[in-house]
XYZ file of C-alpha atoms in Angstrom:
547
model
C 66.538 78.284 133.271
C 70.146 79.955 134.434
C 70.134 77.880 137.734
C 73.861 75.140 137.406
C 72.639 71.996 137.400
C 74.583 68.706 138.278
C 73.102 65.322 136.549
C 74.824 61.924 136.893
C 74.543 58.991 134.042
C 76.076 57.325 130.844
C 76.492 58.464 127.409
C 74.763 56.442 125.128
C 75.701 57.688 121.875
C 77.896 59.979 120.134
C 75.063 61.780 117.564
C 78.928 64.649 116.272
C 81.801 65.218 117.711
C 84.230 68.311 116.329
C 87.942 66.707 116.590
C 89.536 70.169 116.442
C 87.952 71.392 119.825
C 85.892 68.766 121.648
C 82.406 70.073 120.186
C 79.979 67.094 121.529
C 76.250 66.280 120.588
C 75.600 63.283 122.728
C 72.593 61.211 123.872
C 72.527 60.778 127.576
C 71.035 58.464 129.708
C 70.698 60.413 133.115
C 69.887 58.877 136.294
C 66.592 59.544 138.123
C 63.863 61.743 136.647
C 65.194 63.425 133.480
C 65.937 60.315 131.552
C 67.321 60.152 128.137
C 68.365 63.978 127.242
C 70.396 65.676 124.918
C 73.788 67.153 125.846
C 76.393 69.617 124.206
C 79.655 70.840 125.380
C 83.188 70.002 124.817
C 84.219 66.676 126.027
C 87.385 64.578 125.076
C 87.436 61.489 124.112
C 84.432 60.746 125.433
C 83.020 57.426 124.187
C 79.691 55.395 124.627
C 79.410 54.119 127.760
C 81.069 56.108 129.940
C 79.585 57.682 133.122
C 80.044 61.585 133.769
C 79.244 63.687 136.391
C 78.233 66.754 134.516
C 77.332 70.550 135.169
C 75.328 72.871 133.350
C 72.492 74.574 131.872
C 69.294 73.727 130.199
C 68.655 75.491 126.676
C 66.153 75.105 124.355
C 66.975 75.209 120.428
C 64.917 76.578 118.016
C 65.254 73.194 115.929
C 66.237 70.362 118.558
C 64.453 71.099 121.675
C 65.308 70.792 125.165
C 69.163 70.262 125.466
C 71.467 70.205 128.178
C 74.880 72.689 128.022
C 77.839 71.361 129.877
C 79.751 73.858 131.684
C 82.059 71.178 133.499
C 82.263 67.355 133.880
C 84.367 64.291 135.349
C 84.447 61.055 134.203
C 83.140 58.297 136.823
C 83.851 54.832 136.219
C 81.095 52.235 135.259
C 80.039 50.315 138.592
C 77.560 47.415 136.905
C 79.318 44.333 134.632
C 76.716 46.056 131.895
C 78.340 49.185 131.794
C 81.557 47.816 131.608
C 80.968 45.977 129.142
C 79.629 49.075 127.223
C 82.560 50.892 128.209
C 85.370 48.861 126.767
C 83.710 47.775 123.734
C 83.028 51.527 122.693
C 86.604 52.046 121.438
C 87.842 53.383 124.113
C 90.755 51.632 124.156
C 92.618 50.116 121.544
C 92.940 46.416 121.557
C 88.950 45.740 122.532
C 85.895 45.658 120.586
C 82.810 44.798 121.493
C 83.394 40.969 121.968
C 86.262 41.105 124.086
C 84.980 43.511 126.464
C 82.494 40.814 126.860
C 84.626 38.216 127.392
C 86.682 40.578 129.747
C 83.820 42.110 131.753
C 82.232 38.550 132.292
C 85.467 36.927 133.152
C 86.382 39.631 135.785
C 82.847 40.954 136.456
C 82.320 44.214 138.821
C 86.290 44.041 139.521
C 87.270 44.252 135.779
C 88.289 47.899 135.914
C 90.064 47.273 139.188
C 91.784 44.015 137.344
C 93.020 46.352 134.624
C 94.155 49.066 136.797
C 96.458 47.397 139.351
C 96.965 43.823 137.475
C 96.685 44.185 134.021
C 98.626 40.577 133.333
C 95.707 38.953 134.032
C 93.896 39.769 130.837
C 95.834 37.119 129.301
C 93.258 34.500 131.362
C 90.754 35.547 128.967
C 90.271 33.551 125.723
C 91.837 35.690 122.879
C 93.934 38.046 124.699
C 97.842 37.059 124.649
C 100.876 39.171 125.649
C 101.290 41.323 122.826
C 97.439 42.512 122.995
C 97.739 43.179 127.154
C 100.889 45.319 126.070
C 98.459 47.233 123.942
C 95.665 47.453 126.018
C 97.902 48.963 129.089
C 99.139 51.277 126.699
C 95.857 52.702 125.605
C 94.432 52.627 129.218
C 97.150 54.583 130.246
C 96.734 57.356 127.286
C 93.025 57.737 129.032
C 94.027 57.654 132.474
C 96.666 60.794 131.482
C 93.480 62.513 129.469
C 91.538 61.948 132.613
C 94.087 63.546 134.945
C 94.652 66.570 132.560
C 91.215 67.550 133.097
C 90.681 66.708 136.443
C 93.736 69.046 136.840
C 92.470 72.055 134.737
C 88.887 72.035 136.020
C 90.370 71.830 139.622
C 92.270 75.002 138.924
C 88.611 77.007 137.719
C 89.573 75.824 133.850
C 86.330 75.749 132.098
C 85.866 72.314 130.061
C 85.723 74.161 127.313
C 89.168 75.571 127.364
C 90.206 72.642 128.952
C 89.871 70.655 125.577
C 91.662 73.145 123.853
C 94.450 72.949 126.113
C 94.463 68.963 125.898
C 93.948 69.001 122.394
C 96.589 71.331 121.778
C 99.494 70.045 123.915
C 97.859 66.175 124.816
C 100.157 64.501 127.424
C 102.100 67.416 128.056
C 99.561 69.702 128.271
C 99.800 70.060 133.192
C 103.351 70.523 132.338
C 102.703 73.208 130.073
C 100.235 74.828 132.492
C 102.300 74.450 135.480
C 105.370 75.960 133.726
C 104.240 78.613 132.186
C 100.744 79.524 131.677
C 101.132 82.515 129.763
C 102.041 80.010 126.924
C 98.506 79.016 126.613
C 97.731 82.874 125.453
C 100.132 82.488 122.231
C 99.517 78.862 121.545
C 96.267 78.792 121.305
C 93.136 80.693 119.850
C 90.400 81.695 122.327
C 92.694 82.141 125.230
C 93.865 85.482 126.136
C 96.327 86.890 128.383
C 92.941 87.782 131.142
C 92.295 84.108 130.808
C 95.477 83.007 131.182
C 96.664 85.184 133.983
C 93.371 83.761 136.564
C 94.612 80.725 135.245
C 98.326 81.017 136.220
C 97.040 83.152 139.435
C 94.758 80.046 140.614
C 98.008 77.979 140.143
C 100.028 79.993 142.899
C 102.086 82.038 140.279
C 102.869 85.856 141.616
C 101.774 89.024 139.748
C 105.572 90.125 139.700
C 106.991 87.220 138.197
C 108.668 87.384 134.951
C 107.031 85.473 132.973
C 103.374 87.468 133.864
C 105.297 90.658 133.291
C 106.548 89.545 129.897
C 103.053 88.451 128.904
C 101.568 91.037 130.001
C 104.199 93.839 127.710
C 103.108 91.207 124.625
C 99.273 91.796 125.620
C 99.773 95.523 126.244
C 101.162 95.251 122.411
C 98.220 93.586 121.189
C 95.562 95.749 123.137
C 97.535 99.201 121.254
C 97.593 97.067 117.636
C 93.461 96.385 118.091
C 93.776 100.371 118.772
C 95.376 101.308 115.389
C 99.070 100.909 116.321
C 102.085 98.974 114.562
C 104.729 99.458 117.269
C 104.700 101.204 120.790
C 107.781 103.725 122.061
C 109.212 101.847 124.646
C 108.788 104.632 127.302
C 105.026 104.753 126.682
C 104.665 100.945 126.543
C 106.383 100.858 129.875
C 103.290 103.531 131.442
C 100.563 101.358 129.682
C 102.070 98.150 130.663
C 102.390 99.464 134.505
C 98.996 100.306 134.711
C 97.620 96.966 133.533
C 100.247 95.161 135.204
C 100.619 96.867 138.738
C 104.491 96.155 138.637
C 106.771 98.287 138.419
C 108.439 100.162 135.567
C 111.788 98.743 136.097
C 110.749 94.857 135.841
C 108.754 96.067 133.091
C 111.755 97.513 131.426
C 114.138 94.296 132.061
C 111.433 91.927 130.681
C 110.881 94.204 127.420
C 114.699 93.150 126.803
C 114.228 89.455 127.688
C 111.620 89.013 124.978
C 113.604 90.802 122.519
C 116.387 88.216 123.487
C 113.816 85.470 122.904
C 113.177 87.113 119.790
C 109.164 87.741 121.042
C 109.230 91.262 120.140
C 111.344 93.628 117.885
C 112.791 96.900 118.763
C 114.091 99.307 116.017
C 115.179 103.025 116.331
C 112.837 105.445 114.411
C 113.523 108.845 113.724
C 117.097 109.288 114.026
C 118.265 109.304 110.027
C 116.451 110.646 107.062
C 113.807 108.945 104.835
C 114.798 105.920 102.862
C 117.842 105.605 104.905
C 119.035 102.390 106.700
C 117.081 102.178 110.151
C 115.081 104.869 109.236
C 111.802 103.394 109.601
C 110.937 105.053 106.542
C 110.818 104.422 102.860
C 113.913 102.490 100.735
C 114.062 100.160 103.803
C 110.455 100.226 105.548
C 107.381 102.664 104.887
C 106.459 103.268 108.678
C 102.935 102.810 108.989
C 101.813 103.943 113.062
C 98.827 106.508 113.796
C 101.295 108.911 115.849
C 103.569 111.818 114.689
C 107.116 110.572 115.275
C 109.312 114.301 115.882
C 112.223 112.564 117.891
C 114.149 109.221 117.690
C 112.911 106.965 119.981
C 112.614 103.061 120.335
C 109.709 101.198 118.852
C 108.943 98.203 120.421
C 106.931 95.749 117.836
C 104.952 92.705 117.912
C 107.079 90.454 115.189
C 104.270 89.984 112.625
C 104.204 93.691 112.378
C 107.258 94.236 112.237
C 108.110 91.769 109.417
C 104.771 92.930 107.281
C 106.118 96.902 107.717
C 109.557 95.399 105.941
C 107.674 93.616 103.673
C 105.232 96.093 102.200
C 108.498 98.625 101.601
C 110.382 95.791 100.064
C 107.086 94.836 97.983
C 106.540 98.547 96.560
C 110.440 98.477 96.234
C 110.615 95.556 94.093
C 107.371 96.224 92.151
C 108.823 99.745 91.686
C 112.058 98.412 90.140
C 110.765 95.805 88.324
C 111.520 96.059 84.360
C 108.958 93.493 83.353
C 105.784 95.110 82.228
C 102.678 94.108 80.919
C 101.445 97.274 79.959
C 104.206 98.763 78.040
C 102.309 99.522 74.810
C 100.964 102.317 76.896
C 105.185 103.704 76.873
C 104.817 104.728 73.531
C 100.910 105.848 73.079
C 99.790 109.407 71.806
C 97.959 110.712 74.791
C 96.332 113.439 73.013
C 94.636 111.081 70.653
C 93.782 108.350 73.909
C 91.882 111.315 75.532
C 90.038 112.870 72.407
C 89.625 108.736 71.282
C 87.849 108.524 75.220
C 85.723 111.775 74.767
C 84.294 110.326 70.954
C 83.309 106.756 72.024
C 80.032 106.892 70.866
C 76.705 107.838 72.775
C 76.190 104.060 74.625
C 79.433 105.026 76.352
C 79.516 106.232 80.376
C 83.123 107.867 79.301
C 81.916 109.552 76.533
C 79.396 112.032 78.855
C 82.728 114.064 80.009
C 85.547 115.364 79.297
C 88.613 114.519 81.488
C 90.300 117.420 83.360
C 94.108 117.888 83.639
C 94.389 116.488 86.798
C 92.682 113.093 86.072
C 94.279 112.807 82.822
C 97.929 112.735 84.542
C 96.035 110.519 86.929
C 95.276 108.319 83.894
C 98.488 108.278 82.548
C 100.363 107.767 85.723
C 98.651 104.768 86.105
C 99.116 102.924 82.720
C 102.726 103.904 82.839
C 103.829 103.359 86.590
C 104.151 100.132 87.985
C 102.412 101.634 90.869
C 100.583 104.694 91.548
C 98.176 106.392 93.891
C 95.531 108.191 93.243
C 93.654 109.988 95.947
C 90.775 112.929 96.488
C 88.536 113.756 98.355
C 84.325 113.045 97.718
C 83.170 114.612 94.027
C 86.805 114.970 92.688
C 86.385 112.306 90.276
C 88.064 109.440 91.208
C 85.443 107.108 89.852
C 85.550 108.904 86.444
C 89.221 108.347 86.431
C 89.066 104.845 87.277
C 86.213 103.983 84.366
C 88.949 106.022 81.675
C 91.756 103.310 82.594
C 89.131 100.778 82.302
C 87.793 102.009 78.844
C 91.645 102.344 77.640
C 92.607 98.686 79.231
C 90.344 97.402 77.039
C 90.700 99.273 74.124
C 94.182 97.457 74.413
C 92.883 94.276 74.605
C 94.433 94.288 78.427
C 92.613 92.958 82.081
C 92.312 94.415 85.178
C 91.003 93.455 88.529
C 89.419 95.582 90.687
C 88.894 95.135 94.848
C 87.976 97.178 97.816
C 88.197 96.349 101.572
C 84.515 95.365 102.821
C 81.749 93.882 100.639
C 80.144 97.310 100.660
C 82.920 99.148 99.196
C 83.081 96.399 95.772
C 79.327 96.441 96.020
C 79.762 100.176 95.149
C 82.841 99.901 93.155
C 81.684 97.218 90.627
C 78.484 99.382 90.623
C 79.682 102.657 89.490
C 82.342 100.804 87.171
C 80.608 98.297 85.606
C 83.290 95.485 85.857
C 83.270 92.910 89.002
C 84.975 93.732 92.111
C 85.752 91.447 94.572
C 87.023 92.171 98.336
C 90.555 91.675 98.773
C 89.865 88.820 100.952
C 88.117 86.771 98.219
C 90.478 88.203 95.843
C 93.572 86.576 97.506
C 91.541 83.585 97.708
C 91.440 83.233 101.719
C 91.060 80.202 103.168
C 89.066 79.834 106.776
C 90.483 76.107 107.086
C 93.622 76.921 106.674
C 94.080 79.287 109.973
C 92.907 82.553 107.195
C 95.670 81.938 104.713
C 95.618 83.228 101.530
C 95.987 81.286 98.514
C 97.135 83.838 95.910
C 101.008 84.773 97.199
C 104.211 85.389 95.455
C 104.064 81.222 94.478
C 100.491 82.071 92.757
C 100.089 85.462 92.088
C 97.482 87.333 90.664
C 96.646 87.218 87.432
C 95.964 90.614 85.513
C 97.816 93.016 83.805
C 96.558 95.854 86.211
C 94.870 95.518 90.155
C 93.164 98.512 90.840
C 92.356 98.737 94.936
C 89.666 100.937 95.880
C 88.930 102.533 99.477
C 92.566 101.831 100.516
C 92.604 104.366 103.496
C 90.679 101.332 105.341
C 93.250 98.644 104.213
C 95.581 97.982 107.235
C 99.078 97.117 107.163
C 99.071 92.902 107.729
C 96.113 92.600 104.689
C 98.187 95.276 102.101
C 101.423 92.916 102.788
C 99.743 90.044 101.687
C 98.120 91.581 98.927
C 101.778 93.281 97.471
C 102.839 89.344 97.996
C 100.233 88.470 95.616
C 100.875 90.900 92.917
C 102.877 89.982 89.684
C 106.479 92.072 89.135
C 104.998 92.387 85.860
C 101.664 93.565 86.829
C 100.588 97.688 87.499
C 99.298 98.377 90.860
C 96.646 101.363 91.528
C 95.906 102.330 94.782
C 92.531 104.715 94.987
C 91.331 106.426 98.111
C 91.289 109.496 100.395
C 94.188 109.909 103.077
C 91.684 112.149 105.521
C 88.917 109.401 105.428
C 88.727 107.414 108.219
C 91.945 104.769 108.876
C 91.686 101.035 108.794
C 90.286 99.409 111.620
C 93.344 97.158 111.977
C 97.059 98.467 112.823
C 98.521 101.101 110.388
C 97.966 104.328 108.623
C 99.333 102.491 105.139
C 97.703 104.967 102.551
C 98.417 108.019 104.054
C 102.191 106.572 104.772
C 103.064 105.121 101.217
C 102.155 108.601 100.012
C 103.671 110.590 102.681
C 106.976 108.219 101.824
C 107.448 110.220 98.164
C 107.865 107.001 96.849
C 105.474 106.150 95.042
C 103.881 108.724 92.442
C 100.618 110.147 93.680
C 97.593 112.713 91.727
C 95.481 114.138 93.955
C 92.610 115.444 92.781
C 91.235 118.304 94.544
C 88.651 120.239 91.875
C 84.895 119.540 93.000
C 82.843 118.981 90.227
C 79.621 121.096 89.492
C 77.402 117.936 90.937
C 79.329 117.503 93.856
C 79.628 121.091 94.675
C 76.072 121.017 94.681
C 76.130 118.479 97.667
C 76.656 120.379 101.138
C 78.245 116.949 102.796
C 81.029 116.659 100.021
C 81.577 120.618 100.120
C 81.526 120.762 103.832
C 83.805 118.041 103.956
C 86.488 119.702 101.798
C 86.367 122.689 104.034
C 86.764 120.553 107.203
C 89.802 119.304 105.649
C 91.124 122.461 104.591
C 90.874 123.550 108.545
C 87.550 125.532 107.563
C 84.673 125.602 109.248
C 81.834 124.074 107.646
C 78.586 125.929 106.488
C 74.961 125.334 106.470
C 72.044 125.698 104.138
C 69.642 128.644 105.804
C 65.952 127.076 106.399
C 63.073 128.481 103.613
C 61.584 131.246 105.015
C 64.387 131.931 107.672
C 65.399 135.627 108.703
């Protein structure tokens, strides 16, 4: 059934609650036909007890049957001496269990609530209850009078009661003054709650669609919307158009509030373009390796959301530092024969996957680069051999008695990496040891790093600039970083172009590989995709029999 319902009664029992937002499985006891019922829906600090006036849906669960959804609810007070005897024993309010609330409710009977409201004092004629303990009780009765008010207040203003427990739970008493002042702050504090929600909400509270603090909102949302497109930063002139459009303001207070929230510190603005890689405010490499899905020919401002403006710095200073770095713990391979490591590879015996081939020219450099280099990329496109490559450093890792750790972007991509390798691979996620609980922070950082004498990333044309800054954070200076992957696959899903930027920096030593071998050549896909990216058109196998 869709049709909004609206059912009167008491809760009887709490079955869970979620503290973090509201999350309520409750039994029910609703007036008239329907009886004792099952309800869900965010509530706060609902107890046993209490009456609610409650709108919704019914819904029937696979497992539990017949429950009710709340969409919205008030809280009614109890009106018999039974319920309110129920409701201030439940723990509702600090100060009165279960046997004062009887002594309270039968001393005062269907006036107790009023008693308590307008002349508290007189809770001291009850047997057990002296000055100290009314202090206590009028201070918890107030605390759920305020929650009361708060979201009477946000459901009066078309807040749904879910969002209306995050707000409470997020700001508690303050939480009207938050929403009368400024809205917009509801889209930045608080997960869930976007700058579309928070905008009907400010609208419904009388705020105009040219005041500042909408306009500035709405630049940090226009930010956001171009990051879930691919983008780091936005020039200033074209954030301006996009923000206009969204906005339907004008490109002047646009342009004014752009300045107050770099004031406020809210966004970043840096000029890119003007000076030569690696130099100071560059943008580029030696002080930040711009990562962006647009050409950049002139200087222009970039206007950046902080976080990626901070992780662009940090990834440059990351490959800086890891480039610099004299500790190594792969420096036997400074001083090994190379010619001997590659006929040693090609004579491992017959149970070897190595042994099958010989390395050419262009993966053994790869090979070497990578035991030698703190960091090095190596890239190719399908059927060049970069999986041959990778199983060589393997086989010569640990012919040196050395480890390595190997991860890829998506489950998929390890799947298919510890597959063709043989060793485990782990997504970067699980490899930096992320944890859910803790708002998606990683464990593994520059206080725990990694622990491996060489990380070797696969697929890295999908990994976007906020995860590779936290992965460089986790990597030892003493450990050898390889990136794998092809620059003209598809980018990351999330903001930044990072593979195809830390190699079009020059700072970081890169072998591409760009010899098919004779099984790939036989595939049409890989071939046709080489030609593709050589500006070619691609070709097609004629049908059997064809003219």
């Amino acid at each position: 059934m869709n049709q909004l319902l609206t059912l009167t009664g008491a809760v009887e029992r709490i079955t869970y609650t979620n503290p973090e937002n509201g999350y309520t499985i409750a039994r029910f006891q609703a007036d008239r036909q329907f009886g004792l019922i099952t309800i869900v829906g965010s509530l706060a600090e609902v107890h046993p007890g209490a009456r609610l006036k409650i709108e919704g849906r019914w819904k029937t669960h696979p497992k539990y049957g017949d429950q009710f959804e709340i969409e919205r609810y008030t809280e009614q007070m109890p009106a018999t001496v039974e319920g309110i005897k129920r409701y201030l024993g439940s723990g509702l309010i600090k100060g009165i269990g279960p046997v004062m609330a009887k002594r309270i409710a039968e001393k005062f009977g269907r006036y107790t609530l009023d008693v308590i409201e307008s002349d508290i004092g007189r809770l001291a004629e009850v047997e057990g209850i002296g000055s100290k303990r009314v202090k206590m009780i009028a201070q918890a009765w107030e605390a759920q009078k305020q929650i009361k008010e708060i979201m009477l207040f946000l459901q009066s203003h078309q807040v749904s009661t879910n969002l209306a427990v995050k707000i409470y739970k997020t700001y508690g008493d303050a939480a009207i003054g938050v929403v009368k002042n400024d809205p917009y702050r509801l889209a930045r504090d608080i997960f869930g709650i976007g700058f579309v929600t928070a905008d009907k909400i400010a609208r419904n509270i009388g705020i105009q669609a040219d005041a500042p603090q909408r306009v500035a909102a709405g630049i940090e949302y226009t930010l956001n919307q171009l990051a879930d497109e691919g983008h780091v930063f936005a020039p200033r002139d074209q954030l301006i158009h996009a923000a206009v459009k969204i906005l339907e303001v004008t490109p002047e207070q646009v342009d004014a509030q752009i300045e107050a929230l770099r004031q406020a510190d809210r966004v970043k603005i840096e000029v890119i373009g003007s000076k030569g890689i690696g130099e100071p405010g560059s943008g580029g490499a030696g002080e930040k390796i711009v990562n962006r899905k647009s050409e950049i020919v002139n200087p222009l401002e970039a206007v950046y959301l902080p976080p990626f403006y901070y992780a662009e710095i940090g990834v440059a200073r990351q490959i800086t530092q890891l480039l610099t770095s004299e500790q190594s713990r792969l420096a036997a391979f400074a001083s090994v024969n190379w010619d001997k490591a590659f006929a040693w590879l090609s004579s491992t015996g017959q149970d070897s996957a190595i042994a099958k081939f010989e390395l050419a020219e262009q993966q053994r450099r790869a090979v070497q680069m990578a035991l030698t280099s703190k960091m090095s990329i190596l890239t190719g496109g399908p059927g060049t051999g970069k999986t041959s490559t990778v199983k060589a450093i393997l086989r010569l890792l640990q012919g040196k008695g050395k480890t390595a750790l190997l991860a890829a972007p998506t489950g998929r991509a390890a799947k298919r990496l510890a597959e063709s390798t043989g060793y485990e691979a782990r997504t970067i996620h699980r490899l930096l040891e992320v944890s859910p609980g803790e708002g998606f922070k990683f464990q593994r950082n520059q206080d725990n790093p990694l622990e491996c004498d060489l990380l070797i990333v696969d697929e890295c044309s999908m990994v976007d600039l906020m995860l590779m800054n936290n992965l460089l954070k986790a990597i030892h200076p003493a450990s050898h970083l390889l990136l794998v992957g092809d620059a003209d696959q598809l980018p990351s899903v999330g903001a930044g172009n990072v593979l195809r930027d830390i190699i079009a920096s020059e700072v970081v030593p890169v072998t591409r590989l760009n010899v098919i071998f004779r099984q790939a050549a036989d595939s049409t896909i890989i071939t046709n995709a080489h030609r593709i990216n050589r500006g070619e058109m691609p070709i097609f196998p004629t049908a059997k029999g064809s003219q």
